[in-house]
Coordinates of C-alpha atoms in Angstrom, one line a residue:
M1 CA -7.1 10.0 47.6
P2 CA -6.5 6.7 45.8
A3 CA -3.4 6.6 43.5
R4 CA -5.4 6.3 40.3
F5 CA -7.2 9.6 41.1
R6 CA -3.9 11.4 41.7
F7 CA -2.7 10.0 38.4
A8 CA -5.6 11.5 36.6
K9 CA -4.9 15.0 38.0
V10 CA -1.5 15.2 36.4
I11 CA -2.8 15.0 32.8
P12 CA -5.4 17.7 32.6
L13 CA -4.7 18.5 29.0
F14 CA -5.9 15.1 27.7
R15 CA -9.2 14.6 29.5
F16 CA -11.0 12.6 26.9
R17 CA -14.5 13.6 25.9
T18 CA -16.8 10.6 26.0
T19 CA -20.4 12.0 25.7
E20 CA -22.4 14.0 23.1
P21 CA -21.4 17.7 23.2
S22 CA -25.0 18.9 22.4
P23 CA -28.2 17.3 23.6
G24 CA -30.7 16.3 21.0
A25 CA -28.1 16.0 18.2
G26 CA -29.1 12.8 16.6
P27 CA -27.1 10.6 14.2
H28 CA -28.6 12.3 11.1
W29 CA -25.9 15.0 11.0
R30 CA -23.2 12.3 11.2
A31 CA -24.7 10.5 8.2
L32 CA -23.9 13.7 6.2
L33 CA -20.6 14.8 7.7
A34 CA -18.9 11.5 8.3
P35 CA -18.7 10.5 4.6
L36 CA -17.6 14.0 3.7
A37 CA -14.8 13.8 6.2
G38 CA -13.7 10.5 4.7
V39 CA -13.7 12.0 1.2
V40 CA -11.6 14.9 2.4
A41 CA -9.2 12.5 4.1
A42 CA -8.8 10.5 0.9
T43 CA -7.4 13.5 -0.9
G44 CA -4.0 12.9 0.8
H45 CA -3.4 10.0 -1.6
A46 CA -2.4 10.1 -5.2
P47 CA -3.2 11.7 -7.6
F48 CA -4.2 14.6 -5.3
N49 CA -1.5 14.4 -2.6
F50 CA -3.2 17.1 -0.5
W51 CA -1.8 16.0 2.8
P52 CA -2.9 19.1 4.9
L53 CA -6.4 18.6 3.6
A54 CA -6.3 15.0 4.5
L55 CA -5.2 15.8 8.1
L56 CA -8.3 18.1 8.3
G57 CA -10.5 15.3 7.1
L58 CA -9.1 12.9 9.6
T59 CA -9.5 15.5 12.4
G60 CA -13.1 16.0 11.4
L61 CA -13.8 12.3 11.4
S62 CA -12.1 12.0 14.8
W63 CA -14.5 14.7 16.2
I64 CA -17.5 13.0 14.6
V65 CA -16.7 9.5 16.0
A66 CA -15.5 10.7 19.4
S67 CA -18.6 12.8 20.0
A68 CA -21.0 9.9 19.1
D69 CA -22.7 8.4 22.1
G70 CA -22.2 4.6 22.5
G71 CA -20.5 1.9 20.6
R72 CA -23.3 1.5 18.0
N73 CA -23.3 5.2 17.0
K74 CA -19.5 5.4 16.9
A75 CA -19.4 2.3 14.7
I76 CA -21.9 3.8 12.3
A77 CA -20.1 7.1 12.1
A78 CA -16.8 5.4 11.5
W79 CA -18.3 3.1 8.9
L80 CA -19.8 6.0 7.0
G81 CA -16.5 7.9 7.2
G82 CA -14.7 4.8 5.9
I83 CA -17.1 4.5 2.9
G84 CA -16.3 8.0 1.8
Y85 CA -12.5 7.4 2.3
F86 CA -12.4 4.2 0.4
A87 CA -14.9 5.2 -2.3
V88 CA -12.6 8.0 -3.4
S89 CA -9.1 6.5 -2.7
L90 CA -10.0 3.1 -4.2
F91 CA -12.1 4.3 -7.1
W92 CA -9.6 2.8 -9.5
I93 CA -10.9 -0.7 -8.5
I94 CA -13.5 -0.4 -11.3
E95 CA -10.8 -0.2 -14.0
P96 CA -10.2 -4.0 -14.4
F97 CA -13.9 -4.5 -15.2
Y98 CA -13.6 -2.2 -18.2
V99 CA -10.7 -4.0 -19.8
D100 CA -13.4 -6.4 -21.2
S101 CA -16.3 -4.1 -20.7
D102 CA -18.8 -6.2 -22.7
R103 CA -18.4 -9.1 -20.3
H104 CA -17.5 -7.4 -17.0
G105 CA -18.4 -3.8 -17.3
W106 CA -21.7 -4.3 -15.5
M107 CA -19.9 -5.4 -12.4
A108 CA -17.9 -2.1 -11.9
P109 CA -20.6 -0.2 -9.8
F110 CA -21.1 -3.2 -7.6
A111 CA -17.3 -3.6 -7.2
I112 CA -16.7 -0.1 -5.8
I113 CA -19.8 -0.4 -3.5
L114 CA -18.6 -3.7 -2.2
V115 CA -15.0 -2.5 -1.7
A116 CA -15.9 0.8 0.0
T117 CA -18.5 -0.7 2.3
G118 CA -16.5 -3.8 3.0
F119 CA -13.2 -2.1 3.9
A120 CA -15.1 0.5 5.9
L121 CA -16.2 -2.4 8.2
F122 CA -12.7 -2.3 9.7
W123 CA -13.2 1.4 10.5
A124 CA -16.6 0.5 12.0
L125 CA -14.9 -2.1 14.2
A126 CA -12.5 0.6 15.3
G127 CA -15.3 3.0 16.2
W128 CA -17.0 0.3 18.3
F129 CA -13.8 -0.6 20.0
S130 CA -13.0 3.0 20.8
A131 CA -16.3 3.1 22.7
R132 CA -15.0 0.2 24.8
T133 CA -11.8 2.0 25.6
G134 CA -13.7 5.2 26.6
G135 CA -10.8 7.2 25.3
G136 CA -12.5 9.6 23.0
A137 CA -10.5 10.9 20.0
I138 CA -7.2 9.3 21.2
G139 CA -8.9 6.0 21.8
W140 CA -10.4 6.3 18.2
A141 CA -7.0 7.0 16.7
L142 CA -5.4 4.0 18.4
S143 CA -8.3 1.8 17.6
L144 CA -8.2 2.8 13.9
S145 CA -4.5 2.2 13.8
L146 CA -5.1 -1.4 15.1
A147 CA -7.9 -1.9 12.6
E148 CA -5.6 -0.8 9.7
I149 CA -3.1 -3.4 10.8
L150 CA -5.9 -6.0 10.7
R151 CA -6.9 -4.8 7.2
G152 CA -3.4 -5.4 6.1
H153 CA -3.4 -9.0 7.2
V154 CA -7.0 -10.5 7.3
L155 CA -7.9 -12.7 4.4
T156 CA -4.4 -12.3 2.9
G157 CA -4.6 -8.5 3.6
F158 CA -5.0 -5.3 1.5
P159 CA -2.9 -2.5 3.1
W160 CA -3.6 -0.1 0.2
V161 CA -4.1 3.7 1.1
L162 CA -3.0 3.5 4.7
P163 CA -3.5 6.9 6.2
G164 CA 0.3 7.1 6.8
Y165 CA 0.8 7.1 3.0
I166 CA -0.3 10.7 2.8
W167 CA 3.3 11.7 3.6
T168 CA 4.8 10.2 0.5
E169 CA 5.5 13.5 -1.2
T170 CA 7.0 15.0 1.9
P171 CA 10.2 14.3 3.9
A172 CA 8.0 12.9 6.6
I173 CA 8.0 9.6 4.6
M174 CA 11.4 8.9 6.4
G175 CA 9.4 8.1 9.5
A176 CA 8.7 4.8 7.9
S177 CA 12.4 3.9 8.3
V178 CA 11.9 3.9 12.0
V179 CA 8.3 2.8 12.7
G180 CA 7.2 1.4 9.3
P181 CA 3.9 2.3 7.5
Y182 CA 1.7 1.2 10.4
G183 CA 3.6 3.2 12.9
L184 CA 3.5 6.2 10.7
T185 CA -0.2 5.7 10.3
T186 CA -0.6 5.7 14.1
L187 CA 1.4 8.9 14.4
T188 CA -0.8 10.5 11.7
L189 CA -4.0 9.5 13.3
I190 CA -2.9 10.7 16.7
L191 CA -1.8 14.1 15.4
A192 CA -5.1 14.4 13.6
A193 CA -7.1 13.5 16.7
L194 CA -5.2 15.8 19.2
P195 CA -7.2 19.0 18.4
V196 CA -10.5 17.3 19.4
A197 CA -9.1 15.1 22.2
T198 CA -9.4 17.8 24.9
P199 CA -11.4 20.8 25.8
R200 CA -8.2 22.9 25.5
K201 CA -8.3 22.8 21.8
V202 CA -6.0 25.7 21.1
I203 CA -3.1 24.2 23.0
A204 CA -3.8 20.7 21.6
T205 CA -3.9 22.1 18.1
L206 CA -0.6 23.8 18.6
V207 CA 0.9 20.5 19.9
A208 CA -0.4 18.7 16.8
L209 CA 1.0 21.4 14.4
L210 CA 4.4 21.2 16.2
G211 CA 4.3 17.4 15.8
V212 CA 3.7 17.7 12.1
A213 CA 6.5 20.3 11.8
A214 CA 8.9 18.1 13.8
L215 CA 8.1 15.0 11.7
I216 CA 8.8 16.9 8.4
A217 CA 11.9 18.6 9.8
W218 CA 13.4 15.4 11.0
G219 CA 12.6 13.7 7.6
Q220 CA 14.3 16.6 5.9
V221 CA 17.5 15.9 7.8
A222 CA 17.3 12.1 7.4
Q223 CA 16.4 12.3 3.6
V224 CA 20.0 12.4 2.3
P225 CA 20.7 11.1 -1.2
S226 CA 23.1 8.2 -1.6
A227 CA 26.7 9.3 -2.4
S228 CA 27.8 6.1 -4.1
H229 CA 26.4 3.8 -6.9
V230 CA 26.9 0.2 -7.8
G231 CA 26.4 0.3 -11.6
M232 CA 24.1 1.2 -14.4
I233 CA 20.6 -0.4 -14.8
R234 CA 18.2 0.0 -17.7
V235 CA 14.5 -0.1 -17.1
V236 CA 12.3 -0.8 -20.1
Q237 CA 8.6 0.2 -20.6
P238 CA 6.7 -1.1 -23.7
N239 CA 3.4 0.7 -23.0
A240 CA 1.1 -2.2 -23.9
P241 CA -2.6 -1.4 -23.1
Q242 CA -4.3 -4.2 -21.2
H243 CA -7.0 -4.7 -23.8
E244 CA -4.3 -5.2 -26.5
K245 CA -1.6 -7.0 -24.4
W246 CA -2.8 -10.5 -25.2
D247 CA -3.9 -9.8 -28.8
P248 CA -1.8 -12.2 -31.0
E249 CA -1.6 -9.6 -33.7
K250 CA -0.1 -7.0 -31.3
A251 CA 2.4 -9.4 -29.6
S252 CA 5.2 -8.7 -32.1
V253 CA 4.7 -4.9 -31.8
F254 CA 5.2 -4.9 -28.0
L255 CA 8.1 -7.4 -28.2
R256 CA 9.8 -5.2 -30.8
R257 CA 9.5 -2.1 -28.6
Q258 CA 11.3 -3.9 -25.8
L259 CA 14.0 -5.3 -28.0
L260 CA 14.7 -1.9 -29.5
A261 CA 14.8 -0.3 -26.1
T262 CA 17.2 -3.0 -24.9
S263 CA 19.6 -2.7 -27.8
A264 CA 19.7 1.1 -27.8
P265 CA 23.2 2.6 -27.1
G266 CA 23.8 3.2 -23.4
N267 CA 26.3 3.8 -20.7
D268 CA 27.8 0.4 -19.9
V269 CA 24.5 -1.1 -18.8
A270 CA 25.0 -4.0 -16.4
L271 CA 21.4 -5.2 -16.1
V272 CA 18.2 -4.8 -18.1
I273 CA 14.7 -5.0 -16.6
W274 CA 11.5 -5.7 -18.5
P275 CA 8.0 -5.6 -16.8
E276 CA 5.6 -8.2 -15.6
S277 CA 4.2 -10.5 -18.3
A278 CA 6.7 -9.0 -20.8
L279 CA 6.4 -11.9 -23.1
Q280 CA 3.1 -13.2 -24.6
Y281 CA 4.6 -16.7 -24.8
R282 CA 5.0 -19.2 -22.0
L283 CA 8.6 -19.7 -20.9
D284 CA 8.8 -23.2 -22.2
R285 CA 7.9 -21.9 -25.7
A286 CA 10.1 -18.8 -25.7
G287 CA 13.5 -20.2 -26.5
P288 CA 14.1 -18.3 -29.7
V289 CA 12.8 -15.1 -28.2
L290 CA 15.2 -15.4 -25.2
K291 CA 18.1 -15.6 -27.7
H292 CA 16.9 -12.4 -29.3
M293 CA 16.6 -10.7 -25.9
A294 CA 20.2 -11.8 -24.9
N295 CA 21.6 -10.5 -28.2
A296 CA 19.8 -7.2 -27.8
A297 CA 21.2 -6.8 -24.3
G298 CA 24.7 -7.1 -25.6
G299 CA 25.9 -9.4 -22.8
A300 CA 24.0 -7.9 -19.9
P301 CA 21.5 -10.2 -18.1
V302 CA 17.8 -9.5 -18.7
V303 CA 15.2 -9.8 -16.0
F304 CA 11.6 -10.1 -17.2
G305 CA 8.1 -11.4 -16.4
V306 CA 6.6 -14.4 -18.1
D307 CA 4.1 -17.2 -17.5
R308 CA 5.6 -20.5 -16.6
V309 CA 3.9 -23.9 -16.6
E310 CA 4.9 -26.9 -14.5
G311 CA 2.7 -29.9 -15.0
Q312 CA -0.9 -28.6 -14.5
R313 CA 0.2 -25.5 -12.7
R314 CA 0.7 -22.0 -14.1
F315 CA 2.9 -19.5 -12.4
N316 CA 3.4 -15.7 -12.7
S317 CA 7.2 -15.6 -12.8
M318 CA 10.2 -13.4 -12.8
V319 CA 13.0 -14.8 -14.8
Q320 CA 16.6 -13.8 -15.4
I321 CA 18.6 -14.9 -18.5
D322 CA 22.3 -14.6 -19.1
A323 CA 24.3 -13.5 -22.1
D324 CA 23.5 -16.8 -23.9
G325 CA 19.8 -16.6 -23.3
S326 CA 19.9 -19.3 -20.7
V327 CA 17.6 -19.1 -17.6
T328 CA 19.7 -18.6 -14.5
D329 CA 17.0 -17.6 -11.9
I330 CA 13.3 -18.1 -11.5
Y331 CA 11.0 -16.5 -8.9
D332 CA 7.3 -17.5 -8.8
K333 CA 4.9 -14.9 -7.4
V334 CA 4.0 -15.9 -3.8
H335 CA 1.2 -13.4 -3.0
L336 CA -1.5 -13.7 -5.7
V337 CA -4.3 -11.3 -6.2
P338 CA -7.7 -12.8 -5.2
F339 CA -10.2 -12.8 -8.0
G340 CA -7.5 -11.4 -10.3
E341 CA -4.9 -14.1 -10.5
Y342 CA -6.9 -16.9 -8.8
V343 CA -10.4 -17.4 -7.7
P344 CA -10.9 -18.6 -4.1
F345 CA -12.7 -21.9 -4.1
G346 CA -11.8 -22.0 -7.8
G347 CA -13.2 -25.5 -8.4
L348 CA -16.6 -24.5 -7.3
A349 CA -16.4 -21.0 -9.0
K350 CA -15.4 -22.6 -12.3
R351 CA -18.6 -24.6 -12.4
V352 CA -20.7 -21.5 -12.2
G353 CA -18.6 -19.6 -14.8
I354 CA -16.6 -17.3 -12.5
R355 CA -13.0 -17.0 -13.6
G356 CA -10.0 -14.8 -12.7
F357 CA -9.7 -11.8 -15.0
A358 CA -5.9 -12.2 -15.3
A359 CA -5.9 -15.9 -15.9
R360 CA -6.0 -16.4 -19.6
D361 CA -6.6 -20.2 -19.4
G362 CA -9.5 -19.6 -17.0
H363 CA -7.9 -21.6 -14.1
G364 CA -5.8 -19.0 -12.4
Y365 CA -2.3 -19.1 -11.2
S366 CA -0.6 -21.1 -8.5
A367 CA 1.4 -19.5 -5.7
G368 CA 5.2 -19.9 -5.5
S369 CA 6.6 -21.6 -2.4
D370 CA 9.0 -19.0 -1.0
V371 CA 10.8 -15.7 -1.6
A372 CA 14.5 -16.0 -2.5
L373 CA 17.0 -13.4 -3.5
I374 CA 18.2 -13.2 -7.1
D375 CA 21.9 -12.8 -7.9
T376 CA 22.5 -10.1 -10.4
P377 CA 25.5 -8.1 -11.6
L378 CA 24.4 -5.2 -9.3
G379 CA 24.0 -7.3 -6.2
R380 CA 21.3 -9.5 -4.7
A381 CA 17.8 -8.4 -5.6
L382 CA 14.6 -9.2 -3.6
P383 CA 12.0 -9.9 -6.2
M384 CA 8.5 -8.5 -6.1
I385 CA 5.8 -9.0 -8.8
C386 CA 3.1 -6.3 -9.0
Y387 CA 0.8 -6.6 -6.0
E388 CA 3.4 -8.0 -3.7
T389 CA 4.9 -4.6 -3.3
I390 CA 2.0 -3.3 -1.2
F391 CA 2.9 -5.7 1.6
P392 CA 5.6 -4.4 4.0
R393 CA 6.0 -8.0 5.3
H394 CA 6.9 -9.4 1.9
V395 CA 10.4 -8.1 2.2
R396 CA 11.0 -10.1 5.4
R397 CA 10.0 -13.4 3.8
A398 CA 13.4 -13.8 2.2
G399 CA 15.0 -14.1 5.6
E400 CA 18.1 -12.2 4.5
R401 CA 18.9 -8.6 3.5
A402 CA 19.0 -7.8 -0.2
D403 CA 21.2 -5.1 -1.9
Y404 CA 18.1 -3.7 -3.7
L405 CA 14.4 -4.3 -4.3
L406 CA 13.2 -5.3 -7.8
Q407 CA 9.6 -4.9 -8.8
I408 CA 8.1 -5.8 -12.1
T409 CA 4.4 -4.9 -12.6
N410 CA 1.6 -4.5 -15.0
D411 CA -0.3 -1.5 -13.9
A412 CA -2.4 -1.3 -17.0
W413 CA -5.0 -3.0 -14.9
F414 CA -5.3 0.1 -12.7
G415 CA -6.3 2.6 -15.3
T416 CA -4.8 6.1 -15.6
F417 CA -6.3 8.2 -12.8
S418 CA -5.1 7.0 -9.4
G419 CA -4.2 3.3 -9.2
P420 CA -0.8 3.4 -10.9
F421 CA 0.3 6.4 -8.9
Q422 CA -0.8 4.9 -5.6
H423 CA 1.0 1.7 -6.4
L424 CA 4.2 3.8 -7.0
Q425 CA 3.7 5.5 -3.6
Q426 CA 3.8 2.2 -1.9
A427 CA 6.9 1.1 -3.7
R428 CA 8.6 4.3 -2.4
F429 CA 7.6 3.3 1.1
R430 CA 9.2 -0.1 0.7
A431 CA 12.5 1.6 -0.3
V432 CA 12.4 3.9 2.8
E433 CA 11.4 1.1 5.2
Q434 CA 14.4 -1.0 4.2
G435 CA 16.9 1.7 3.3
L436 CA 17.3 0.0 -0.1
P437 CA 17.0 1.3 -3.6
L438 CA 14.0 0.0 -5.6
V439 CA 13.9 -0.7 -9.3
R440 CA 10.4 -0.7 -10.9
S441 CA 9.6 -1.8 -14.4
A442 CA 5.9 -1.3 -15.3
N443 CA 4.1 -2.3 -18.5
T444 CA 2.5 1.1 -19.1
G445 CA 4.0 3.1 -16.3
V446 CA 5.1 4.4 -14.0
S447 CA 8.5 2.8 -14.3
A448 CA 11.1 4.3 -11.9
V449 CA 14.3 3.9 -10.0
I450 CA 13.8 4.9 -6.4
G451 CA 16.5 5.8 -3.9
P452 CA 16.8 4.5 -0.4
D453 CA 15.3 7.8 0.8
G454 CA 12.1 7.3 -1.2
R455 CA 12.9 9.9 -3.9
I456 CA 12.4 9.1 -7.5
L457 CA 15.8 9.3 -9.3
D458 CA 14.3 8.9 -12.8
S459 CA 11.1 7.5 -14.3
L460 CA 9.1 6.9 -17.4
P461 CA 5.6 8.5 -17.4
L462 CA 2.4 6.7 -17.6
G463 CA 1.4 5.8 -21.1
E464 CA 4.8 6.1 -22.8
S465 CA 7.2 3.5 -24.2
G466 CA 10.9 3.8 -23.9
F467 CA 13.7 3.2 -21.3
V468 CA 15.8 5.0 -18.7
D469 CA 19.4 4.3 -17.7
V470 CA 20.0 5.1 -14.1
P471 CA 23.0 4.5 -11.8
L472 CA 21.7 2.2 -9.0
P473 CA 22.4 3.7 -5.6
A474 CA 24.2 1.7 -3.0
P475 CA 22.1 0.3 -0.1
R476 CA 22.1 2.1 3.2
P477 CA 22.6 0.3 6.5
A478 CA 19.6 -1.7 7.7
T479 CA 17.0 0.7 9.2
I480 CA 15.4 0.3 12.6
Y481 CA 12.2 -0.9 10.9
A482 CA 14.1 -3.4 8.8
R483 CA 15.5 -4.9 12.0
T484 CA 12.4 -4.9 14.1
G485 CA 9.4 -5.1 11.7
D486 CA 5.8 -4.3 12.9
L487 CA 5.8 -6.1 16.2
P488 CA 7.0 -3.2 18.3
V489 CA 4.3 -0.9 16.9
F490 CA 1.6 -3.6 17.5
L491 CA 2.7 -4.0 21.1
L492 CA 2.8 -0.2 21.7
L493 CA -0.7 0.1 20.3
L494 CA -2.0 -2.5 22.7
M495 CA -0.2 -0.8 25.6
G496 CA -1.6 2.6 24.5
L497 CA -5.1 1.3 24.3
A498 CA -4.7 -0.2 27.8
A499 CA -3.4 3.1 29.1
V500 CA -6.3 5.0 27.5
F501 CA -8.8 2.6 29.0
S502 CA -7.3 2.9 32.5
V503 CA -7.1 6.8 32.3
S504 CA -10.7 7.1 30.9
R505 CA -12.0 5.0 33.8
A506 CA -10.1 7.1 36.4
I507 CA -11.0 10.6 35.3
P508 CA -14.8 10.5 35.8
L509 CA -14.3 9.0 39.3
S510 CA -11.7 11.7 40.1
S511 CA -14.0 14.5 38.9
L512 CA -16.8 13.1 41.1
S513 CA -14.6 12.9 44.1
E514 CA -13.3 16.4 43.6
S515 CA -16.8 17.9 43.3
R516 CA -17.9 16.3 46.4
N517 CA -15.0 17.8 48.3
G518 CA -15.6 21.3 46.9
V519 CA -12.5 21.3 44.8

């Protein structure tokens, strides 16, 4: 017997199902069940956080896609499942259109349809590719993992609501310190696919449940709070609704809230953090305000977000001032939000009246040139402005390890249902991945200080103004993921797909050979 046939005999548990289980079952039932499975899978993300239900949804979608016959049917089933998944998990995408509802409200239904169907194309590609591997449910899990990496990089990327993020509220989040968010997504999808990857479903389901239990148990051991701290940090939240934020009559109200929070008695505060776009004035026109900020801080530096102009270019910036109100550090946002902070092909778009929602001058922002660490009294901080926190690779752009991560954001754009909480989830992942604490000041919430183990040490709820003083934890040693990045996971995925392709080709031939010999 050829070697490849003998190889197939030693793995009887994972003989992949590649054909329809029931004759005559057309694609109509998938058109109903696939979107439902996607919707159920989406409940693993905030604000629901039903991770067991999400696993069931992913298992159901694995069965639907794996049982489909041919690449076209698998792609359609996966696309429909993706539509259900993204329509629920990214429903907050309509919120920016209602900030100025008279002008943009009519676009909201088209936005969610475009987003859900568009991102689901990555899942459709995974469904089609899984047919090429012939690997059934395991081939689908690996193909979808690869597609999610592509979604995080293609056209600047949008790695929001990765399936691995369903573990945020569990100790299993610590897996990101080893394999990162894409690796944890791969583990999640494989565990969800195991019960339908083999005819021996009871055994495979037990293996999957043991895998989930092991992941959570290991995370429980690894999720140890930091024992030491480097100093006290104050996080300020003004609670400025987006539709009022740039109202000249309200500017003094929000500024006063931040100044009062900054000047409140505290416990030897070493650094004060204000959110993104904390000032309604451009930096070059904010000199007197900077003096007031420095006086309110009582000698502690203040980090805040502000618009900065250089020639004809406008930047969304993070600025630090010292005890005299002098600017000591400036970071210009590198990864801008398409159609939010700039309009692709902006010159052409401007002629037809399309402008970025967040660009008050109608021309959008310019991207900064690089990511550099900011020296603060509590150590060297890696700056992140709003949307940049969703990219695991952003942290690596600085080229050197920080002492902590510092995010300023304006989540008022995201509404109050799911967007702000999902954004916070991703910030928690960045802390775990790097083994670094993360400080987060949000305009309307949720502002928080997050430990290196992903746990929230203290926070300000959505929709409230105020401040919190929190001892900043010391950093942990660099994690495995911090040292290796996503490349090992990507290479392992390719190797796994190659192995699945090889095994799926060997098994049918082996079965045929055995039947002919009366085995």
